[in-house]
Coordinates of C-alpha atoms and ligand atoms in Angstrom, one line a residue:
M1 CA -88.1 -47.2 29.5
E2 CA -89.2 -43.7 29.0
E3 CA -85.8 -42.4 30.2
H4 CA -84.1 -44.7 27.7
I5 CA -86.1 -43.3 24.8
L6 CA -85.4 -39.8 25.9
K7 CA -81.7 -40.5 26.2
K8 CA -81.5 -42.1 22.8
S9 CA -83.4 -39.3 21.1
S10 CA -81.2 -36.7 22.9
E11 CA -78.2 -38.5 21.5
E12 CA -79.6 -38.5 18.0
L13 CA -80.5 -34.9 18.2
W14 CA -77.0 -34.1 19.4
Q15 CA -75.4 -35.9 16.5
Q16 CA -77.6 -34.3 13.9
A17 CA -77.1 -30.9 15.4
V18 CA -73.4 -31.2 15.4
S19 CA -73.4 -32.4 11.8
L20 CA -75.5 -29.4 10.9
L21 CA -73.2 -27.0 12.7
R22 CA -70.2 -28.5 10.9
D23 CA -72.0 -28.4 7.6
V24 CA -72.6 -24.7 7.7
M25 CA -69.1 -23.7 8.6
T26 CA -67.4 -22.2 5.6
T27 CA -63.8 -21.5 6.5
D28 CA -61.2 -23.8 8.0
Q29 CA -60.7 -21.3 10.8
E30 CA -64.3 -21.5 11.9
R31 CA -64.2 -25.2 11.5
S32 CA -61.1 -25.7 13.6
Q33 CA -62.4 -23.4 16.3
M34 CA -65.6 -25.4 16.5
E35 CA -63.7 -28.7 16.6
R36 CA -61.9 -27.5 19.7
Y37 CA -65.2 -27.0 21.6
F38 CA -66.5 -30.5 21.0
P39 CA -64.1 -32.5 23.3
L40 CA -65.0 -30.1 26.1
F41 CA -68.5 -31.3 26.4
T42 CA -69.1 -33.9 29.1
S43 CA -72.8 -34.7 28.7
H44 CA -76.0 -33.6 27.1
E45 CA -79.6 -34.4 28.1
I46 CA -83.1 -33.1 28.1
E47 CA -84.1 -32.0 31.6
G48 CA -87.7 -30.7 31.6
E49 CA -87.7 -27.6 29.6
E50 CA -84.0 -27.5 29.0
Y51 CA -81.4 -29.2 27.0
I52 CA -78.5 -29.3 29.4
V53 CA -75.0 -29.5 28.1
G54 CA -72.2 -30.3 30.6
M55 CA -68.7 -29.0 30.7
E56 CA -65.8 -29.7 33.2
E57 CA -65.1 -26.1 34.3
Q58 CA -67.0 -22.9 34.9
F59 CA -64.7 -20.9 32.8
Q60 CA -65.4 -23.1 29.8
V61 CA -69.1 -22.6 30.3
D62 CA -68.5 -18.9 30.5
W63 CA -66.5 -19.0 27.3
V64 CA -68.6 -21.3 25.2
S65 CA -72.1 -20.4 26.2
P66 CA -72.3 -16.9 24.7
K67 CA -70.8 -18.2 21.5
L68 CA -72.6 -21.4 21.1
S69 CA -75.9 -21.4 23.0
L70 CA -77.9 -19.9 20.2
P71 CA -76.3 -21.7 17.2
L72 CA -76.5 -25.0 19.0
E73 CA -80.1 -24.3 20.1
R74 CA -81.0 -23.5 16.5
A75 CA -79.3 -26.6 15.2
L76 CA -81.0 -28.7 17.8
H77 CA -84.4 -27.2 16.9
A78 CA -83.6 -27.9 13.3
A79 CA -82.8 -31.5 14.2
G80 CA -86.2 -31.8 15.8
L81 CA -85.8 -30.7 19.4
P82 CA -89.1 -29.0 20.5
K83 CA -88.9 -25.2 20.2
E84 CA -89.8 -24.7 23.8
I85 CA -86.7 -26.4 25.0
H86 CA -83.7 -24.2 25.5
V87 CA -80.0 -24.9 25.7
R88 CA -78.1 -24.3 28.9
F89 CA -74.5 -25.0 29.6
V90 CA -73.6 -26.2 33.1
V91 CA -70.6 -27.5 35.0
K92 CA -70.9 -31.3 35.0
Q93 CA -68.1 -33.9 35.4
K94 CA -67.6 -36.6 32.9
Q95 CA -69.8 -39.7 33.3
E96 CA -69.4 -43.2 32.0
N97 CA -71.6 -42.9 28.9
S98 CA -70.7 -39.4 28.0
I99 CA -70.3 -38.0 24.5
Q100 CA -67.8 -39.8 22.3
T101 CA -68.7 -39.9 18.7
I102 CA -69.2 -37.2 16.3
P103 CA -70.4 -38.3 12.9
S104 CA -68.7 -37.3 9.7
P105 CA -70.0 -34.1 8.3
E106 CA -71.3 -35.7 5.1
L107 CA -75.0 -34.9 5.3
A108 CA -77.3 -34.6 2.4
R109 CA -79.0 -31.3 2.6
N110 CA -81.9 -29.8 0.9
K111 CA -82.9 -26.1 1.0
P112 CA -81.9 -24.9 4.4
S113 CA -84.7 -24.4 6.9
D114 CA -85.1 -21.1 8.8
T115 CA -83.2 -22.5 11.6
Q116 CA -80.3 -23.7 9.6
R117 CA -80.0 -20.3 8.1
M118 CA -79.6 -18.6 11.3
V119 CA -76.9 -21.1 12.3
A120 CA -75.2 -20.3 9.0
S121 CA -75.2 -16.6 9.7
H122 CA -73.7 -17.2 13.1
L123 CA -71.0 -19.3 11.9
R124 CA -70.1 -17.1 9.1
G125 CA -68.7 -14.8 11.8
I126 CA -71.6 -12.6 12.7
P127 CA -72.2 -13.7 16.3
S128 CA -74.4 -10.8 17.2
T129 CA -77.2 -11.6 14.8
M130 CA -80.5 -12.5 16.5
P131 CA -82.8 -15.2 15.2
L132 CA -85.6 -14.1 12.9
H133 CA -89.1 -14.8 14.1
E134 CA -90.5 -17.6 12.1
N135 CA -93.8 -15.8 11.5
Y136 CA -92.5 -12.4 10.5
T137 CA -92.7 -13.0 6.8
F138 CA -94.2 -11.1 3.9
E139 CA -96.8 -13.8 3.6
N140 CA -98.0 -13.1 7.1
F141 CA -98.0 -9.3 6.7
V142 CA -101.3 -7.8 6.0
R143 CA -101.2 -4.8 3.7
G144 CA -103.3 -1.7 4.1
P145 CA -103.2 2.0 3.4
S146 CA -101.3 2.5 6.7
N147 CA -98.4 0.4 5.7
S148 CA -98.5 -0.1 1.9
F149 CA -95.7 2.3 1.1
A150 CA -93.4 0.7 3.7
H151 CA -94.4 -2.7 2.5
A152 CA -93.6 -1.9 -1.2
A153 CA -90.3 -0.5 -0.3
A154 CA -89.5 -3.5 1.8
I155 CA -90.3 -5.8 -1.0
A156 CA -88.2 -3.9 -3.4
V157 CA -85.2 -4.0 -1.0
A158 CA -85.8 -7.7 -0.4
K159 CA -85.7 -8.5 -4.1
G160 CA -82.6 -6.5 -4.8
P161 CA -80.7 -5.9 -1.6
G162 CA -78.1 -3.2 -2.1
R163 CA -79.2 -2.7 -5.7
T164 CA -81.9 -0.2 -5.3
S165 CA -81.7 3.5 -4.3
Y166 CA -83.5 2.5 -1.1
N167 CA -80.3 2.4 0.8
P168 CA -80.7 2.7 3.7
L169 CA -84.4 1.9 4.0
F170 CA -85.6 3.7 7.1
I171 CA -88.9 2.5 8.5
Y172 CA -90.5 4.4 11.3
G173 CA -93.7 4.5 13.2
G174 CA -95.3 4.0 16.6
T175 CA -94.8 0.9 18.7
G176 CA -96.5 -2.3 17.7
L177 CA -97.3 -1.3 14.2
G178 CA -95.2 -3.9 12.4
K179 CA -91.7 -2.3 11.9
T180 CA -89.8 -5.3 13.2
H181 CA -92.1 -7.7 11.3
L182 CA -91.4 -5.9 8.0
M183 CA -87.7 -5.7 8.6
E184 CA -87.5 -9.4 9.4
A185 CA -89.6 -10.3 6.4
I186 CA -86.8 -8.7 4.3
G187 CA -84.3 -11.1 6.1
H188 CA -86.5 -14.1 5.4
Y189 CA -87.0 -13.2 1.8
V190 CA -83.3 -12.7 1.2
L191 CA -82.3 -15.9 2.8
D192 CA -85.0 -17.8 1.0
N193 CA -83.8 -16.6 -2.3
S194 CA -80.1 -16.6 -1.8
P195 CA -79.2 -18.6 1.3
S196 CA -75.6 -17.8 1.1
T197 CA -76.2 -14.1 1.8
S198 CA -75.2 -13.1 5.2
V199 CA -78.0 -11.3 7.0
C200 CA -77.4 -9.7 10.3
F201 CA -80.5 -8.7 12.3
I202 CA -79.7 -6.8 15.5
T203 CA -81.1 -4.1 17.7
S204 CA -79.2 -0.9 18.1
E205 CA -79.1 -1.7 21.8
T206 CA -77.2 -4.9 21.2
F207 CA -74.9 -3.1 18.9
L208 CA -74.2 -0.6 21.6
N209 CA -73.5 -3.3 24.2
E210 CA -71.2 -5.1 21.8
Y211 CA -69.4 -1.9 21.0
V212 CA -68.9 -1.2 24.7
N213 CA -67.6 -4.7 25.3
A214 CA -65.3 -4.5 22.4
I215 CA -63.8 -1.3 23.8
Q216 CA -63.4 -2.9 27.2
N217 CA -61.8 -6.0 25.8
N218 CA -59.6 -4.2 23.4
S219 CA -61.3 -6.0 20.5
L220 CA -62.5 -3.2 18.4
P221 CA -60.9 -4.5 15.2
A222 CA -62.6 -7.9 15.6
F223 CA -65.9 -6.1 16.3
R224 CA -65.5 -4.1 13.1
E225 CA -64.3 -7.1 11.1
Q226 CA -67.5 -9.1 11.8
Y227 CA -69.7 -6.4 10.3
R228 CA -67.6 -6.2 7.2
K229 CA -68.9 -9.7 6.3
V230 CA -72.5 -8.6 6.4
D231 CA -74.5 -8.3 3.2
V232 CA -77.7 -7.2 4.7
L233 CA -77.7 -5.3 7.9
L234 CA -81.1 -5.1 9.6
M235 CA -80.8 -2.7 12.6
D236 CA -83.9 -2.5 14.7
D237 CA -84.9 0.4 17.0
V238 CA -82.1 2.7 16.1
Q239 CA -83.4 5.4 18.5
F240 CA -81.8 3.5 21.4
I241 CA -78.4 5.0 20.6
A242 CA -79.6 8.6 21.0
G243 CA -77.1 10.6 22.9
K244 CA -74.4 7.9 22.6
E245 CA -71.9 9.8 20.6
K246 CA -69.1 7.3 20.4
V247 CA -71.3 4.5 19.2
Q248 CA -72.9 6.8 16.7
E249 CA -69.5 7.7 15.3
E250 CA -68.7 4.0 15.0
F251 CA -72.0 3.3 13.3
F252 CA -71.4 6.3 11.0
W253 CA -68.2 4.7 9.6
M254 CA -69.6 1.3 9.4
F255 CA -72.7 2.7 7.6
N256 CA -70.5 4.4 5.0
S257 CA -68.4 1.4 4.4
L258 CA -71.4 -0.9 3.9
I259 CA -73.1 1.5 1.6
L260 CA -69.8 1.9 -0.4
Y261 CA -69.7 -1.8 -1.0
H262 CA -73.4 -1.9 -2.0
K263 CA -74.5 -3.7 1.1
Q264 CA -78.1 -3.2 2.1
I265 CA -79.0 -1.4 5.3
V266 CA -82.4 -1.3 6.8
L267 CA -83.2 0.7 9.9
T268 CA -86.3 1.1 12.1
S269 CA -87.1 3.8 14.6
D270 CA -90.1 5.1 16.5
V271 CA -89.7 8.6 14.9
S272 CA -88.6 9.9 11.5
P273 CA -84.9 10.7 11.0
K274 CA -85.4 14.4 11.4
N275 CA -87.2 13.9 14.7
L276 CA -84.4 11.8 16.2
N277 CA -83.1 13.7 19.1
R278 CA -79.5 13.7 20.2
F279 CA -78.3 12.2 17.0
E280 CA -75.3 13.5 15.0
E281 CA -76.5 15.6 12.1
R282 CA -74.3 13.7 9.6
L283 CA -75.9 10.4 10.7
I284 CA -79.4 11.9 10.3
G285 CA -78.3 13.0 6.9
R286 CA -77.2 9.5 6.0
F287 CA -80.5 8.0 7.3
Q288 CA -82.3 10.3 4.9
Q289 CA -80.3 9.6 1.9
G290 CA -82.1 6.4 0.9
M291 CA -85.8 5.9 1.4
V292 CA -87.7 6.9 4.5
V293 CA -91.1 5.3 5.0
E294 CA -93.7 5.6 7.7
I295 CA -96.0 2.9 9.1
E296 CA -99.1 4.4 10.5
S297 CA -101.9 3.1 12.8
P298 CA -104.0 0.7 10.8
S299 CA -107.5 1.7 9.8
Y300 CA -110.6 -0.2 10.8
E301 CA -110.5 -2.3 7.6
T302 CA -106.9 -3.1 8.0
R303 CA -107.3 -4.0 11.7
L304 CA -110.1 -6.4 10.7
A305 CA -108.1 -7.9 7.9
I306 CA -105.2 -8.5 10.3
L307 CA -107.5 -10.1 12.8
K308 CA -109.0 -12.3 10.1
S309 CA -105.6 -13.4 9.0
K310 CA -104.4 -14.1 12.6
A311 CA -107.6 -15.8 13.5
Q312 CA -107.2 -18.1 10.6
A313 CA -103.8 -19.1 11.7
T314 CA -105.2 -20.1 15.1
Q315 CA -107.5 -22.6 13.3
K316 CA -110.4 -21.6 15.6
I317 CA -113.6 -20.4 14.2
I318 CA -114.2 -17.0 15.7
P319 CA -117.5 -15.4 14.9
E320 CA -117.1 -12.4 12.5
E321 CA -119.1 -10.3 14.9
I322 CA -116.4 -10.8 17.6
L323 CA -113.6 -9.9 15.2
K324 CA -115.5 -6.7 14.3
F325 CA -115.9 -5.9 17.9
I326 CA -112.2 -6.2 18.5
A327 CA -111.3 -4.2 15.4
E328 CA -113.7 -1.4 16.5
N329 CA -112.5 -1.3 20.1
I330 CA -108.8 -1.9 19.9
R331 CA -107.3 0.7 17.7
S332 CA -104.0 1.8 19.0
H333 CA -101.6 -0.8 17.5
V334 CA -101.4 -4.3 16.1
R335 CA -99.7 -5.8 19.2
A336 CA -102.8 -4.9 21.3
I337 CA -105.0 -6.4 18.7
E338 CA -103.0 -9.7 18.8
G339 CA -103.3 -9.6 22.6
A340 CA -107.0 -9.3 22.4
L341 CA -107.3 -12.1 19.9
S342 CA -105.2 -14.4 22.0
R343 CA -107.3 -13.8 25.0
I344 CA -110.4 -14.8 23.0
V345 CA -108.6 -17.9 21.6
T346 CA -107.5 -19.0 25.1
F347 CA -111.0 -18.7 26.3
M348 CA -112.3 -20.7 23.4
S349 CA -109.8 -23.5 24.1
M350 CA -110.5 -23.6 27.8
Q351 CA -114.2 -23.2 27.7
S352 CA -115.0 -25.1 24.5
D353 CA -118.5 -25.9 25.6
I354 CA -119.5 -22.2 26.2
P355 CA -120.5 -20.4 23.0
L356 CA -118.6 -17.1 22.7
T357 CA -120.9 -14.1 22.8
I358 CA -120.3 -10.4 22.5
D359 CA -120.9 -10.1 26.2
I360 CA -118.3 -12.6 27.1
A361 CA -115.8 -10.9 24.7
K362 CA -116.5 -7.5 26.2
H363 CA -115.8 -9.0 29.6
L364 CA -112.6 -10.7 28.5
L365 CA -111.3 -7.6 26.9
R366 CA -112.5 -5.0 29.4
D367 CA -109.0 -4.1 30.5
S368 CA -107.6 -3.6 27.0
I369 CA -110.6 -1.5 26.1
E370 CA -110.2 0.7 29.1
E371 CA -106.5 1.1 28.2
E372 CA -107.5 2.2 24.7
K373 CA -109.7 4.9 26.0
T374 CA -106.9 6.4 28.1
I375 CA -104.6 6.2 25.0
K376 CA -107.1 8.2 23.0
D377 CA -107.8 10.8 25.6
L378 CA -104.8 12.8 26.7
S379 CA -105.8 15.2 29.5
I380 CA -105.6 18.9 29.0
S381 CA -103.5 19.2 32.0
D382 CA -101.0 16.7 30.6
I383 CA -100.7 18.8 27.5
M384 CA -100.3 22.0 29.6
K385 CA -97.6 20.3 31.6
T386 CA -95.6 19.0 28.7
V387 CA -95.8 22.4 26.8
A388 CA -94.9 24.3 30.0
T389 CA -91.9 22.0 30.6
F390 CA -90.7 22.3 27.1
Y391 CA -90.8 26.2 27.2
G392 CA -89.5 26.4 30.7
V393 CA -92.6 28.1 32.1
T394 CA -95.2 26.9 34.6
I395 CA -98.9 25.9 34.3
D396 CA -99.8 29.0 36.2
D397 CA -98.0 31.0 33.5
I398 CA -100.1 29.3 30.8
L399 CA -103.3 30.0 32.8
S400 CA -102.4 33.6 33.6
P401 CA -103.8 36.6 31.6
Q402 CA -100.3 37.9 30.9
R403 CA -99.7 38.6 27.2
T404 CA -95.9 38.6 26.8
Q405 CA -94.8 36.7 23.7
T406 CA -92.8 34.2 25.8
L407 CA -96.1 33.1 27.4
V408 CA -98.5 33.6 24.5
T409 CA -96.8 31.0 22.3
P410 CA -96.9 28.1 24.9
R411 CA -100.4 29.1 25.8
Q412 CA -101.7 29.0 22.3
L413 CA -99.8 25.9 21.5
A414 CA -101.4 24.1 24.4
M415 CA -104.8 25.2 23.1
F416 CA -103.9 24.0 19.7
L417 CA -102.8 20.6 21.0
S418 CA -105.9 20.3 23.2
R419 CA -108.0 20.7 20.1
K420 CA -106.0 18.2 18.1
L421 CA -105.3 15.5 20.7
T422 CA -108.3 15.3 22.9
T423 CA -111.9 14.7 22.3
K424 CA -112.9 17.5 24.7
S425 CA -115.4 20.1 23.4
L426 CA -114.4 23.7 22.8
Q427 CA -116.4 24.7 25.9
E428 CA -114.5 22.2 28.1
I429 CA -111.1 23.4 26.7
A430 CA -112.0 27.0 27.2
A431 CA -113.0 26.3 30.8
E432 CA -109.8 24.5 31.6
F433 CA -107.7 27.4 30.2
K434 CA -109.9 29.9 32.0
K435 CA -110.4 31.7 28.7
T436 CA -113.3 32.4 26.3
H437 CA -114.3 30.1 23.6
A438 CA -113.2 32.6 21.0
T439 CA -109.7 32.9 22.6
V440 CA -109.2 29.2 22.2
V441 CA -110.3 29.2 18.6
H442 CA -108.1 32.2 17.8
G443 CA -105.1 30.6 19.7
A444 CA -105.3 27.3 17.9
R445 CA -105.7 28.9 14.5
T446 CA -102.7 31.2 15.1
I447 CA -100.5 28.2 15.8
Q448 CA -101.8 26.3 12.8
N449 CA -100.9 29.2 10.6
R450 CA -97.5 29.8 12.2
I451 CA -96.6 26.1 11.8
D452 CA -96.9 26.3 8.1
S453 CA -94.3 29.1 7.8
E454 CA -92.1 28.7 10.9
S455 CA -90.0 25.6 10.8
E456 CA -88.6 26.1 14.3
L457 CA -92.1 26.1 15.7
K458 CA -93.0 23.1 13.7
K459 CA -90.1 21.2 15.1
A460 CA -91.0 22.2 18.6
V461 CA -94.6 21.0 18.1
E462 CA -93.4 17.7 16.8
E463 CA -91.0 17.3 19.8
I464 CA -93.8 18.0 22.2
V465 CA -96.2 15.6 20.5
L466 CA -93.6 12.9 20.7
R467 CA -93.0 13.5 24.3
M468 CA -96.7 12.8 24.9
G469 CA -96.3 9.5 23.1
R470 CA -98.1 10.6 20.0
K471 CA -97.1 10.9 16.4
P472 CA -96.4 14.3 14.7
S473 CA -98.6 13.1 11.9
D474 CA -101.5 13.1 14.3
I475 CA -101.5 16.8 14.1
I476 CA -99.4 18.0 11.2
E477 CA -100.0 16.8 7.7
Ligands
ADP1 P1 -93.0 -2.7 16.0 O1 -91.7 -3.3 15.7 O2 -93.5 -1.6 15.1 O3 -93.2 -2.3 17.4 P2 -93.9 -5.4 15.5 O4 -93.3 -5.6 14.1 O5 -93.2 -6.0 16.6 O6 -94.1 -3.9 15.8 O7 -95.4 -5.9 15.4 C1 -96.2 -6.2 16.5 C2 -97.0 -7.4 16.2 O8 -98.0 -7.0 15.3 C3 -96.2 -8.5 15.6 O9 -96.7 -9.7 16.2 C4 -96.6 -8.4 14.2 O10 -96.6 -9.7 13.6 C5 -98.0 -7.9 14.2 N1 -98.2 -7.0 13.0 C6 -98.0 -5.7 12.8 N2 -98.4 -5.3 11.7 C7 -98.9 -6.3 11.0 C8 -99.5 -6.5 9.7 N3 -99.6 -5.5 8.9 N4 -99.9 -7.7 9.4 C9 -99.8 -8.8 10.3 N5 -99.2 -8.7 11.5 C10 -98.8 -7.5 11.9
MG2 MG1 -90.1 -3.5 16.9

């Protein structure tokens, strides 16, 4: 009985998904290509966590699955398949009651859902686009001083893609601070307000892989062609193509052509354009020609506001005191804050009869809190090591009394960074450097002054700070 229901609903889902796929195809060519796939399927059924689609031959599976898995999955989800269930193509011979009918594509449609939109983008010939996270919308983005500028720029771009001077919009900042969220919010907004716009959301890593594939398969023209159809290109984590000259060159030309046709480009990166290493100068120049905005670590108030908003979405009543405790103790980035909240929520669901106290919360979050401490406190020896490596000297050189200029700069710089990036007292720093307290103060001040006037030194400092996983804005205003 149960099996029967499952089978029937699987059939219904399939029919609807197929109609949907047809419905979003715009050109005859796409349509006819899709029509050729359908007779190849031998079966479809839900098996546990998967929606299994059968095909006669392995080569067919290999051919169809990269092209169709995601659009089909999206269409099936839109038709009502639970989101946890994923599509997988397998080799399966034809059975008696296999797929036969495909309904006519006449399907009354309202405003397309998120899911349908992604399908639409796929079938408009942008196979590389990745689905947008449903929750990464402007509505779910909490504004605060750390991100308000980036937020405003993102809204402006979303309202007039390609029509503002914010082209490209370059969003940068440390990990887990909301860059991807904001970028995807632009995608959602654009698709909500003009569903026929083709939005491509991709990481630079995927772009790189596709480029490499295109070269190997001799399909560079097709690779280029698909991006020509893009109205809004959202490229996440552009830093991944550092040092990859060929793909940078490809991207440079694509970039120029999109801008020329007033298409919108949005980029994210963990560092600002000028701090991107191993990037072509001309590309960095292009990145800077629109709008460059930073997202910084959220303040206590913003962390608390984010927590309240996320807590509300869980529909659990979490005591304010606990939210404050999290906001006070988890400071590094929003992803860590979400992790902490989710641990609390899991506890509340599983132990609904035990009231949540601060002590329990402390216990549940002990690991994250420990981690936060180590993030905050870089050790002085880490700083010495990074500085020494950067300048090609040794830690012993830094600790030595020798006063040659090649050693004085790294030594003073390490002192400066120890003051800025650790919570160690002057006495402790002096002791570790085997110098007097006054020498450390003098060294740090010297660097501070030189940074203001020597751009080379400033660049070096920024590079070193980044190597230690910190942001230049932590030390330079
Ligand atoms: P990044 O791309 O900068 O590494 P993400 O955009 O992936 O960071 O954000 C990490 C998580 O934090 C996501 O789940 C995102 O929804 C959440 N987040 C970040 N900033 C905010 C914010 N201002 N309001 C609400 N959620 C946020
Ligand atoms: Mg990201």
